[in-house]
């Protein structure tokens, strides 16, 4: 189908600010549906295989509109993350629906921040927005990307993203004749030499970011509790006002994986219309946020030729989804299951009817062993039988010597996230390692994963981490998922409560989710510690404001993990027996 492209179009928001757009319109005598992508990254730069191919969308009869968010690139106003995305999205949708070339039906698509903007527009209740397709995104900005379900700051993404956005703001200022070239050099150096910069204290001391993106310091780092600011910014807190179906696309190694799954389940239960509740779709591949795994390959782990986003033919899913909800083609999704997952280990796609899988059996694997579990050479065992003998594993958590993040859900410039080998941290005495016997049958784990630990500490506040690992016959220890619990948030993310040193607490760590078959010859392993840096910030163990702590303020915590019949500690695995 032939089409025309109109660049540098503008639409005026309710406060008079004009936002820049490029519009791709198929040559059609009749009005067509419109698909909107709103981005802070440059309207012609936001293309990855994980989102729909724009030319294919146009060929299927959709007008595609690419828009710069307020204050970014060609758009007017100032950029404050999340602040205007709900109203700007609603105004743009309303404008599109009113154009003579549009039939009044509008959808939205895009990944990461572009997905945030979709959820915010949907929560506005704007008429005309019929469906959204957020990829590797979140509808609760506290839980991801800025903090976590356990309350720890997602340090790597906060610093990396804020630095990248500040760089673009410096460049924009320089083009306009203002700005300081030395700021550009400082910010570039921060990205180039990422890990040392992540270790700088206090975390809130970000002078160059504060100059160009003050929101990071004034909002993110100044509001560590999930207070009213975060509640008001979370579209999912207003799920009852969202009436649009959503095609949710995520990756097992994406830092938004948990929130992609969370949005799917919450909208099925609490969506504001029957269409929103029954129209949720879910696709999860073996992908990460950086884009490294979008092709299905990581250093040391190849998921095969069908694992890539392009091979998954995602654009076909977009077209079918939008045909159903924007064109009213009730048969458009026939033959497509509502859930499609990539199962690692056997490395294959599988269609399912819901998430979590209806036939899931949740099995407790208890932390056990006839001696201390410190290091992989310790006596830590993982078994389904409740331990008979009480025991306590003890280690020193020194925030000046944190356990380094290796792959997983990190977001560091110049580093690879995803299924990295964890053996480099297995010889640390502040890492407890519990493993099953070698498997003689395959064990499928597909679904949400969590750890329930009985813990105590010498500190008034500390962290506990849990990591699920697949140990291969050649010794590789490949991370599958992980989580952290900041102890002050053990009862509530909005009302922190410090610990009493020495008191035993039972806490649950959300380890997000995975889909993996542990093959014969492999072992299941759980790592327990108190840091994963710089994936998360370091808890100084003092009970003070973490973002304001200097390294000299940090104290060592003596942390204990208890196990046995009276104080069992375990990991809950979602086992699929087919």
Coordinates of C-alpha atoms in Angstrom, one line a residue:
X1 CA 0.0 0.0 0.0
X2 CA 1.3 3.5 -0.9
X3 CA 1.5 6.0 1.9
X4 CA 2.5 9.6 2.6
X5 CA 4.7 11.0 5.3
X6 CA 4.2 14.4 6.9
X7 CA 7.0 15.5 9.2
X8 CA 7.2 18.3 11.7
X9 CA 3.5 18.5 12.3
X10 CA 2.3 20.1 15.6
X11 CA -0.6 19.6 17.9
X12 CA -1.4 22.1 20.6
X13 CA -2.1 20.8 24.2
X14 CA -4.7 22.3 26.5
X15 CA -2.1 24.7 28.1
X16 CA -0.9 26.0 24.7
X17 CA 2.3 23.9 24.4
X18 CA 2.8 22.5 20.9
X19 CA 4.1 18.9 20.5
X20 CA 5.9 17.7 17.3
X21 CA 4.8 14.7 15.3
X22 CA 5.6 12.8 12.1
X23 CA 2.5 11.2 10.5
X24 CA 2.5 8.1 8.2
X25 CA -0.8 7.9 6.4
X26 CA -1.8 5.1 4.0
X27 CA -3.3 6.3 0.7
X28 CA -7.0 5.5 1.4
X29 CA -10.2 7.1 0.2
X30 CA -11.8 6.2 3.6
X31 CA -10.8 7.3 7.1
X32 CA -8.5 4.8 8.9
X33 CA -7.6 4.0 12.5
X34 CA -4.6 5.8 14.0
X35 CA -1.8 4.3 16.1
X36 CA 0.1 6.7 18.3
X37 CA 3.7 6.4 19.7
X38 CA 4.7 9.0 22.3
X39 CA 8.5 9.1 23.1
X40 CA 11.1 11.1 24.9
X41 CA 13.9 9.6 22.8
X42 CA 13.3 11.2 19.4
X43 CA 10.3 10.4 17.3
X44 CA 12.3 8.8 14.5
X45 CA 14.8 7.0 16.8
X46 CA 12.4 4.8 18.8
X47 CA 12.4 1.6 16.7
X48 CA 13.3 -1.8 18.0
X49 CA 12.1 -5.3 16.9
X50 CA 10.2 -5.6 20.1
X51 CA 7.6 -3.1 18.8
X52 CA 5.6 -3.3 15.7
X53 CA 7.2 -2.6 12.3
X54 CA 5.8 0.8 11.4
X55 CA 5.8 0.2 7.6
X56 CA 3.9 -3.1 8.2
X57 CA 1.3 -1.3 10.3
X58 CA 0.8 1.3 7.5
X59 CA 0.6 -1.5 4.9
X60 CA -2.2 -3.0 7.0
X61 CA -4.2 0.3 6.7
X62 CA -3.2 2.1 9.9
X63 CA -2.0 5.7 10.2
X64 CA 1.0 5.8 12.4
X65 CA 1.8 9.0 14.4
X66 CA 5.2 9.4 16.1
X67 CA 5.3 12.2 18.7
X68 CA 8.0 13.7 20.8
X69 CA 7.0 14.1 24.5
X70 CA 6.7 17.5 26.0
X71 CA 10.1 19.2 26.3
X72 CA 12.0 16.7 24.2
X73 CA 13.5 17.1 20.7
X74 CA 11.0 19.0 18.5
X75 CA 8.3 19.6 21.1
X76 CA 7.8 22.7 23.2
X77 CA 7.6 23.0 27.0
X78 CA 9.8 21.5 29.7
X79 CA 10.4 17.7 30.3
X80 CA 9.3 16.5 33.7
X81 CA 9.0 12.7 33.6
X82 CA 5.5 11.4 33.9
X83 CA 4.0 14.8 34.9
X84 CA 2.1 15.6 31.7
X85 CA 2.0 12.3 29.9
X86 CA -1.6 11.5 30.9
X87 CA -3.1 14.9 29.8
X88 CA -0.8 15.2 26.7
X89 CA -1.6 11.7 25.6
X90 CA -5.3 12.4 26.1
X91 CA -5.2 15.6 24.2
X92 CA -3.3 14.0 21.3
X93 CA -5.7 11.1 21.1
X94 CA -8.7 13.4 21.1
X95 CA -7.0 15.5 18.3
X96 CA -6.3 12.4 16.2
X97 CA -9.8 11.0 16.6
X98 CA -11.2 14.3 15.3
X99 CA -9.1 14.4 12.1
X100 CA -10.9 13.8 8.8
X101 CA -8.5 11.1 7.8
X102 CA -9.0 9.2 11.1
X103 CA -12.1 7.1 11.6
X104 CA -12.2 8.0 15.3
X105 CA -10.4 4.9 16.6
X106 CA -7.0 5.4 18.1
X107 CA -4.5 2.9 19.6
X108 CA -1.1 3.4 21.2
X109 CA 2.1 1.3 21.1
X110 CA 5.8 1.6 22.1
X111 CA 8.2 0.3 24.6
X112 CA 9.7 1.3 28.0
X113 CA 8.8 5.0 28.7
X114 CA 6.5 4.9 25.7
X115 CA 4.6 2.2 27.5
X116 CA 4.4 4.3 30.6
X117 CA 2.8 7.0 28.5
X118 CA 0.2 4.6 27.2
X119 CA -0.9 3.5 30.6
X120 CA -1.2 7.1 31.7
X121 CA -3.3 8.1 28.7
X122 CA -5.5 5.1 29.2
X123 CA -6.0 6.0 32.9
X124 CA -7.2 9.5 31.8
X125 CA -10.3 7.9 30.3
X126 CA -10.0 9.7 27.0
X127 CA -12.7 8.8 24.5
X128 CA -11.3 7.3 21.3
X129 CA -8.4 5.3 22.8
X130 CA -9.6 1.8 22.0
X131 CA -6.4 -0.3 22.8
X132 CA -2.8 0.0 24.0
X133 CA 0.2 -2.2 23.4
X134 CA 2.9 -1.5 26.0
X135 CA 6.2 -3.4 25.6
X136 CA 8.8 -3.9 28.3
X137 CA 7.0 -1.3 30.4
X138 CA 5.4 -0.6 33.8
X139 CA 2.1 0.7 35.1
X140 CA 3.4 1.3 38.6
X141 CA 6.5 3.6 38.5
X142 CA 7.6 3.0 42.1
X143 CA 7.7 -0.8 41.7
X144 CA 9.6 -0.3 38.4
X145 CA 11.7 1.3 37.2
X146 CA 12.6 3.7 40.0
X147 CA 12.3 1.5 43.1
X148 CA 11.3 -2.2 43.5
X149 CA 8.5 -4.3 45.1
X150 CA 10.7 -4.6 48.2
X151 CA 11.4 -0.9 48.5
X152 CA 15.1 -0.7 47.5
X153 CA 16.1 1.9 44.9
X154 CA 16.8 0.6 41.5
X155 CA 20.1 2.4 41.4
X156 CA 21.5 1.3 38.1
X157 CA 18.5 2.4 36.0
X158 CA 18.0 5.6 38.0
X159 CA 21.6 6.8 37.5
X160 CA 22.0 5.5 34.0
X161 CA 18.7 6.8 32.6
X162 CA 19.0 10.2 34.4
X163 CA 22.5 10.6 33.0
X164 CA 21.4 9.8 29.4
X165 CA 18.4 12.1 29.6
X166 CA 20.6 14.9 31.1
X167 CA 23.1 14.4 28.2
X168 CA 20.3 15.0 25.7
X169 CA 19.2 18.1 27.7
X170 CA 22.8 19.5 27.7
X171 CA 23.0 18.9 23.9
X172 CA 19.7 20.7 23.4
X173 CA 20.8 23.6 25.5
X174 CA 24.1 23.9 23.6
X175 CA 22.3 24.0 20.3
X176 CA 20.1 26.8 21.6
X177 CA 23.1 28.8 22.7
X178 CA 23.0 28.0 26.4
X179 CA 24.4 25.1 28.4
X180 CA 27.9 24.4 29.6
X181 CA 30.2 22.1 27.5
X182 CA 31.9 20.9 30.7
X183 CA 28.6 19.4 31.8
X184 CA 28.6 17.4 28.6
X185 CA 32.0 16.0 29.4
X186 CA 31.1 15.2 33.0
X187 CA 28.0 13.3 32.0
X188 CA 29.7 11.4 29.3
X189 CA 32.4 10.3 31.7
X190 CA 29.7 9.1 34.1
X191 CA 28.3 6.8 31.4
X192 CA 31.7 5.7 30.3
X193 CA 33.0 4.8 33.8
X194 CA 29.7 3.6 35.1
X195 CA 30.4 1.2 38.1
X196 CA 32.7 3.6 40.0
X197 CA 30.2 6.4 39.5
X198 CA 27.4 4.1 40.8
X199 CA 29.4 3.7 44.0
X200 CA 29.7 7.4 44.7
X201 CA 28.0 8.7 47.9
X202 CA 25.7 10.1 48.8
X203 CA 23.5 8.8 46.1
X204 CA 21.5 12.1 46.0
X205 CA 24.7 14.0 45.2
X206 CA 24.1 14.3 41.4
X207 CA 25.0 18.0 40.5
X208 CA 24.9 17.6 36.7
X209 CA 21.8 15.5 36.7
X210 CA 20.1 17.9 39.2
X211 CA 21.0 20.8 36.8
X212 CA 19.3 19.3 33.8
X213 CA 16.8 16.8 35.2
X214 CA 16.0 18.0 38.8
X215 CA 13.1 15.6 38.9
X216 CA 15.5 12.7 39.7
X217 CA 16.7 14.3 42.9
X218 CA 13.5 16.2 43.9
X219 CA 11.1 13.4 43.3
X220 CA 12.8 10.0 42.9
X221 CA 15.5 10.3 45.6
X222 CA 13.5 12.5 47.9
X223 CA 10.5 10.1 48.1
X224 CA 11.9 6.6 49.0
X225 CA 8.5 5.6 50.5
X226 CA 5.6 4.8 48.1
X227 CA 3.7 7.9 49.2
X228 CA 0.9 9.9 47.6
X229 CA 3.2 11.2 44.8
X230 CA 3.9 7.6 43.6
X231 CA 0.3 6.6 44.1
X232 CA -0.9 9.5 41.9
X233 CA 1.6 8.6 39.2
X234 CA 0.7 4.9 39.1
X235 CA -1.9 4.2 36.4
X236 CA -2.5 0.8 37.9
X237 CA -3.7 2.4 41.2
X238 CA -6.6 3.6 39.0
X239 CA -7.2 0.4 37.1
X240 CA -11.0 0.8 37.5
X241 CA -10.8 3.9 35.2
X242 CA -8.9 2.1 32.5
X243 CA -11.3 0.7 29.9
X244 CA -8.8 -0.2 27.2
X245 CA -7.6 -3.8 26.4
X246 CA -3.8 -4.1 26.4
X247 CA -1.3 -6.3 24.6
X248 CA 1.4 -6.7 27.3
X249 CA 4.8 -7.6 25.9
X250 CA 7.8 -8.3 28.2
X251 CA 11.0 -10.2 28.7
X252 CA 12.2 -12.6 31.4
X253 CA 15.3 -10.5 31.9
X254 CA 13.7 -7.2 31.5
X255 CA 13.7 -4.9 34.6
X256 CA 9.9 -4.4 34.0
X257 CA 9.1 -8.1 33.8
X258 CA 7.3 -8.1 37.1
X259 CA 5.2 -5.1 36.3
X260 CA 4.3 -6.4 32.8
X261 CA 2.9 -9.5 34.6
X262 CA 1.4 -7.4 37.4
X263 CA -0.5 -5.2 34.9
X264 CA -1.9 -8.2 33.1
X265 CA -3.2 -9.8 36.2
X266 CA -4.5 -6.6 37.8
X267 CA -6.3 -5.4 34.7
X268 CA -7.9 -8.8 34.3
X269 CA -9.3 -8.5 37.8
X270 CA -9.9 -4.7 38.1
X271 CA -10.2 -3.3 34.7
X272 CA -12.9 -0.6 34.2
X273 CA -14.8 -2.4 31.4
X274 CA -15.5 -5.9 30.3
X275 CA -13.3 -5.3 27.3
X276 CA -10.4 -4.3 29.5
X277 CA -10.8 -7.3 31.7
X278 CA -11.2 -9.9 29.0
X279 CA -9.1 -8.2 26.3
X280 CA -5.7 -8.5 28.1
X281 CA -3.0 -10.4 26.2
X282 CA 0.5 -11.4 27.3
X283 CA 3.7 -12.2 25.4
X284 CA 7.0 -12.9 27.3
X285 CA 10.2 -13.7 25.5
X286 CA 13.8 -14.3 26.8
X287 CA 14.6 -10.7 26.4
X288 CA 16.3 -8.0 28.4
X289 CA 15.7 -4.2 28.6
X290 CA 19.0 -3.1 27.0
X291 CA 18.1 -4.8 23.7
X292 CA 21.0 -7.3 24.0
X293 CA 18.7 -10.3 24.1
X294 CA 16.1 -9.1 21.6
X295 CA 17.8 -11.4 19.1
X296 CA 17.7 -14.3 21.5
X297 CA 21.4 -14.4 22.1
X298 CA 23.6 -13.4 25.0
X299 CA 27.3 -14.0 25.7
X300 CA 27.4 -17.6 27.0
X301 CA 23.7 -18.3 26.4
X302 CA 22.0 -18.8 23.0
X303 CA 18.2 -19.4 23.2
X304 CA 18.0 -20.5 19.6
X305 CA 16.7 -19.1 16.3
X306 CA 13.1 -18.7 17.3
X307 CA 13.9 -16.7 20.5
X308 CA 14.4 -13.3 18.8
X309 CA 11.7 -10.7 18.8
X310 CA 11.8 -10.6 15.0
X311 CA 11.5 -14.4 14.7
X312 CA 8.6 -14.2 17.1
X313 CA 6.7 -12.2 14.4
X314 CA 5.4 -9.7 17.0
X315 CA 4.1 -7.3 14.3
X316 CA 1.5 -9.9 13.4
X317 CA 0.4 -10.0 17.0
X318 CA 0.1 -6.2 17.0
X319 CA -2.0 -6.2 13.8
X320 CA -4.3 -8.9 15.0
X321 CA -4.8 -7.1 18.3
X322 CA -5.5 -3.7 16.8
X323 CA -7.7 -5.2 14.1
X324 CA -9.8 -6.7 16.9
X325 CA -10.2 -3.6 19.0
X326 CA -9.9 -0.7 16.5
X327 CA -11.6 -2.3 13.6
X328 CA -14.1 -4.5 15.5
X329 CA -13.0 -7.6 13.7
X330 CA -14.2 -10.1 16.2
X331 CA -12.4 -13.0 14.5
X332 CA -9.0 -11.2 14.3
X333 CA -7.6 -13.1 17.3
X334 CA -9.0 -16.5 16.5
X335 CA -6.4 -19.2 16.8
X336 CA -4.2 -17.0 19.0
X337 CA -4.0 -17.9 22.7
X338 CA -4.2 -15.0 25.2
X339 CA -0.8 -15.9 26.6
X340 CA 2.4 -16.8 24.8
X341 CA 5.6 -17.6 26.7
X342 CA 9.1 -18.6 25.8
X343 CA 10.1 -21.5 28.0
X344 CA 13.8 -21.4 28.7
X345 CA 15.8 -24.6 29.1
X346 CA 13.8 -26.3 26.4
X347 CA 14.0 -23.0 24.4
X348 CA 10.6 -23.1 22.8
X349 CA 7.5 -20.9 22.6
X350 CA 4.3 -22.2 24.2
X351 CA 0.7 -20.9 24.2
X352 CA -1.3 -20.7 27.4
X353 CA -4.7 -19.7 28.5
X354 CA -3.8 -17.5 31.5
X355 CA -1.1 -16.2 33.8
X356 CA -0.2 -17.7 36.3
X357 CA -0.8 -21.0 34.5
X358 CA -4.0 -22.6 35.8
X359 CA -2.3 -26.0 36.4
X360 CA 0.5 -24.6 38.5
X361 CA 1.6 -26.5 41.7
X362 CA 3.4 -24.3 44.2
X363 CA 6.1 -26.3 45.9
X364 CA 8.1 -25.2 48.9
X365 CA 11.9 -25.9 48.6
X366 CA 13.4 -25.5 52.0
X367 CA 16.8 -24.1 52.9
X368 CA 18.6 -27.0 54.6
X369 CA 22.1 -28.5 55.2
X370 CA 24.2 -30.1 57.8
X371 CA 26.5 -27.1 58.2
X372 CA 26.9 -23.5 57.2
X373 CA 25.8 -22.5 53.7
X374 CA 28.3 -19.7 53.2
X375 CA 29.8 -20.0 49.6
X376 CA 29.0 -22.6 47.0
X377 CA 31.5 -24.9 48.8
X378 CA 29.3 -24.8 52.0
X379 CA 26.8 -27.4 53.1
X380 CA 23.7 -25.6 51.9
X381 CA 21.0 -27.9 50.5
X382 CA 17.6 -27.3 48.9
X383 CA 15.0 -29.9 49.5
X384 CA 11.2 -30.3 49.6
X385 CA 11.2 -32.0 53.0
X386 CA 10.9 -29.7 56.0
X387 CA 14.2 -29.6 57.8
X388 CA 14.2 -31.5 61.1
X389 CA 17.1 -29.7 62.8
X390 CA 17.2 -26.0 63.6
X391 CA 20.1 -24.0 62.2
X392 CA 21.2 -20.5 61.6
X393 CA 23.4 -19.2 58.8
X394 CA 25.3 -16.0 59.6
X395 CA 27.2 -13.6 57.5
X396 CA 28.5 -10.0 57.7
X397 CA 26.9 -7.6 55.3
X398 CA 29.3 -4.8 54.7
X399 CA 27.8 -2.1 52.4
X400 CA 31.3 -1.0 51.6
X401 CA 31.9 -4.4 50.1
X402 CA 28.6 -5.2 48.4
X403 CA 27.9 -8.3 46.3
X404 CA 28.2 -7.2 42.7
X405 CA 25.3 -7.6 40.3
X406 CA 26.1 -9.9 37.4
X407 CA 23.7 -9.7 34.5
X408 CA 20.1 -10.2 35.5
X409 CA 17.9 -7.2 35.4
X410 CA 20.6 -4.6 35.5
X411 CA 20.8 -1.5 33.3
X412 CA 24.4 -0.3 33.1
X413 CA 26.0 1.5 30.2
X414 CA 28.5 -0.8 28.4
X415 CA 27.5 -3.9 30.3
X416 CA 25.3 -6.9 29.3
X417 CA 22.2 -7.8 31.3
X418 CA 20.4 -11.1 31.1
X419 CA 21.5 -14.7 31.8
X420 CA 25.0 -14.2 33.3
X421 CA 27.1 -16.8 35.1
X422 CA 27.0 -16.2 38.9
X423 CA 30.0 -18.3 39.9
X424 CA 32.2 -15.2 40.5
X425 CA 30.1 -14.4 43.6
X426 CA 29.8 -18.0 44.8
X427 CA 33.1 -17.9 46.8
X428 CA 32.0 -14.9 48.9
X429 CA 31.4 -15.7 52.6
X430 CA 28.4 -13.2 52.6
X431 CA 26.6 -15.3 50.0
X432 CA 24.6 -18.3 51.1
X433 CA 24.1 -21.0 48.5
X434 CA 21.6 -23.8 48.7
X435 CA 21.4 -26.4 45.9
X436 CA 19.3 -29.4 45.1
X437 CA 20.8 -32.8 44.2
X438 CA 21.5 -33.3 40.5
X439 CA 18.2 -33.7 38.7
X440 CA 17.5 -37.0 37.0
X441 CA 14.2 -35.7 35.5
X442 CA 13.2 -32.3 34.0
X443 CA 11.7 -29.8 36.4
X444 CA 9.6 -27.0 34.8
X445 CA 9.3 -23.8 36.8
X446 CA 6.9 -21.3 35.2
X447 CA 5.3 -18.6 37.2
X448 CA 5.8 -16.2 40.1
X449 CA 8.7 -17.0 42.4
X450 CA 9.2 -15.9 46.0
X451 CA 11.3 -16.6 49.0
X452 CA 10.0 -16.7 52.6
X453 CA 12.8 -16.2 55.1
X454 CA 13.1 -16.1 58.9
X455 CA 15.7 -13.5 59.5
X456 CA 17.3 -11.3 62.2
X457 CA 20.0 -8.7 62.2
X458 CA 22.2 -6.6 64.5
X459 CA 21.0 -3.6 62.5
X460 CA 17.8 -1.5 62.7
X461 CA 17.5 -1.8 59.0
X462 CA 19.1 -4.0 56.4
X463 CA 18.3 -5.8 53.1
X464 CA 17.9 -9.5 52.2
X465 CA 18.2 -10.7 48.6
X466 CA 17.2 -14.0 47.0
X467 CA 18.2 -15.3 43.6
X468 CA 17.1 -18.3 41.6
X469 CA 19.9 -20.0 39.6
X470 CA 20.1 -22.8 37.1
X471 CA 23.4 -24.7 37.6
X472 CA 24.4 -26.5 34.4
X473 CA 26.4 -29.7 34.2
X474 CA 29.5 -27.7 33.1
X475 CA 29.3 -25.6 36.3
X476 CA 27.7 -22.5 34.9
X477 CA 25.3 -20.9 37.3
X478 CA 22.8 -18.9 35.2
X479 CA 20.6 -16.4 36.9
X480 CA 16.9 -16.7 36.3
X481 CA 15.3 -14.2 38.6
X482 CA 15.9 -12.3 41.8
X483 CA 14.4 -9.9 44.4
X484 CA 15.2 -7.8 47.4
X485 CA 13.4 -6.8 50.6
X486 CA 14.4 -3.7 52.4
X487 CA 13.5 -4.5 56.0
X488 CA 12.0 -1.2 56.9
X489 CA 9.4 -1.9 54.2
X490 CA 8.7 -5.5 55.2
X491 CA 5.1 -4.6 56.3
X492 CA 4.3 -1.6 54.0
X493 CA 6.0 0.4 51.2
X494 CA 4.3 3.5 52.4
X495 CA 4.8 3.2 56.2
X496 CA 8.4 2.1 57.0
X497 CA 9.1 0.5 60.3
X498 CA 12.6 -0.2 61.6
X499 CA 13.7 -3.5 63.1
X500 CA 14.5 -4.4 66.6
X501 CA 18.1 -5.8 66.6
X502 CA 18.1 -9.5 67.4
X503 CA 14.3 -10.0 66.8
X504 CA 13.4 -12.7 64.3
X505 CA 11.1 -11.6 61.4
X506 CA 9.4 -13.7 58.8
X507 CA 9.6 -11.8 55.4
X508 CA 8.6 -12.6 51.9
X509 CA 10.8 -11.6 49.0
X510 CA 9.2 -11.1 45.6
X511 CA 11.6 -12.7 43.1
X512 CA 9.4 -11.8 40.1
X513 CA 9.0 -14.7 37.8
X514 CA 10.5 -17.0 35.3
X515 CA 9.8 -19.9 32.9
X516 CA 12.6 -22.4 32.8
X517 CA 12.9 -26.2 32.5
X518 CA 15.8 -27.4 34.7
X519 CA 17.0 -30.3 32.6
X520 CA 18.4 -33.6 33.8
X521 CA 21.9 -33.2 35.0
X522 CA 21.2 -29.6 36.2
X523 CA 20.7 -28.4 39.8
X524 CA 18.3 -25.8 41.2
X525 CA 20.1 -23.2 43.4
X526 CA 19.0 -20.3 45.7
X527 CA 21.4 -17.6 46.7
X528 CA 20.7 -15.5 49.8
X529 CA 22.6 -12.4 50.7
X530 CA 22.0 -8.7 51.5
X531 CA 23.1 -6.8 48.4
X532 CA 23.1 -6.8 44.6
X533 CA 25.0 -3.7 43.6
X534 CA 24.4 -1.6 41.6
X535 CA 21.2 -3.2 40.5
X536 CA 19.9 -1.9 43.9
X537 CA 21.4 0.7 46.1
X538 CA 23.3 -0.3 49.2
X539 CA 21.5 -0.2 52.6
X540 CA 23.9 1.5 55.0
X541 CA 22.2 -0.4 57.9
X542 CA 21.7 2.7 60.0
X543 CA 18.0 3.3 59.5
X544 CA 18.6 6.8 58.1
X545 CA 17.8 8.3 54.7
X546 CA 19.6 5.9 52.4
X547 CA 20.1 8.4 49.5
X548 CA 21.9 10.8 51.9
X549 CA 24.3 8.3 53.5
X550 CA 28.0 8.8 53.0
X551 CA 30.3 5.7 52.8
X552 CA 31.7 6.8 56.2
X553 CA 28.2 6.5 57.7
X554 CA 27.8 2.9 56.7
X555 CA 28.0 0.2 59.3
X556 CA 28.4 -3.6 59.1
X557 CA 25.3 -5.7 59.9
X558 CA 25.6 -9.2 61.3
X559 CA 22.7 -10.9 59.4
X560 CA 21.1 -14.3 60.2
X561 CA 19.0 -16.6 58.2
X562 CA 17.2 -19.2 60.3
X563 CA 16.0 -22.6 59.1
X564 CA 14.4 -25.7 60.6
X565 CA 10.9 -26.9 61.6
X566 CA 10.2 -24.0 63.9
X567 CA 11.7 -21.3 61.7
X568 CA 11.5 -22.6 58.2
X569 CA 13.0 -20.6 55.3
X570 CA 12.1 -21.6 51.8
X571 CA 11.6 -20.6 48.2
X572 CA 8.2 -21.2 46.5
X573 CA 8.6 -22.5 43.0
X574 CA 5.7 -22.7 40.5
X575 CA 6.1 -26.2 39.2
X576 CA 4.3 -27.3 36.0
X577 CA 3.8 -31.1 35.7
X578 CA 2.9 -32.1 32.2

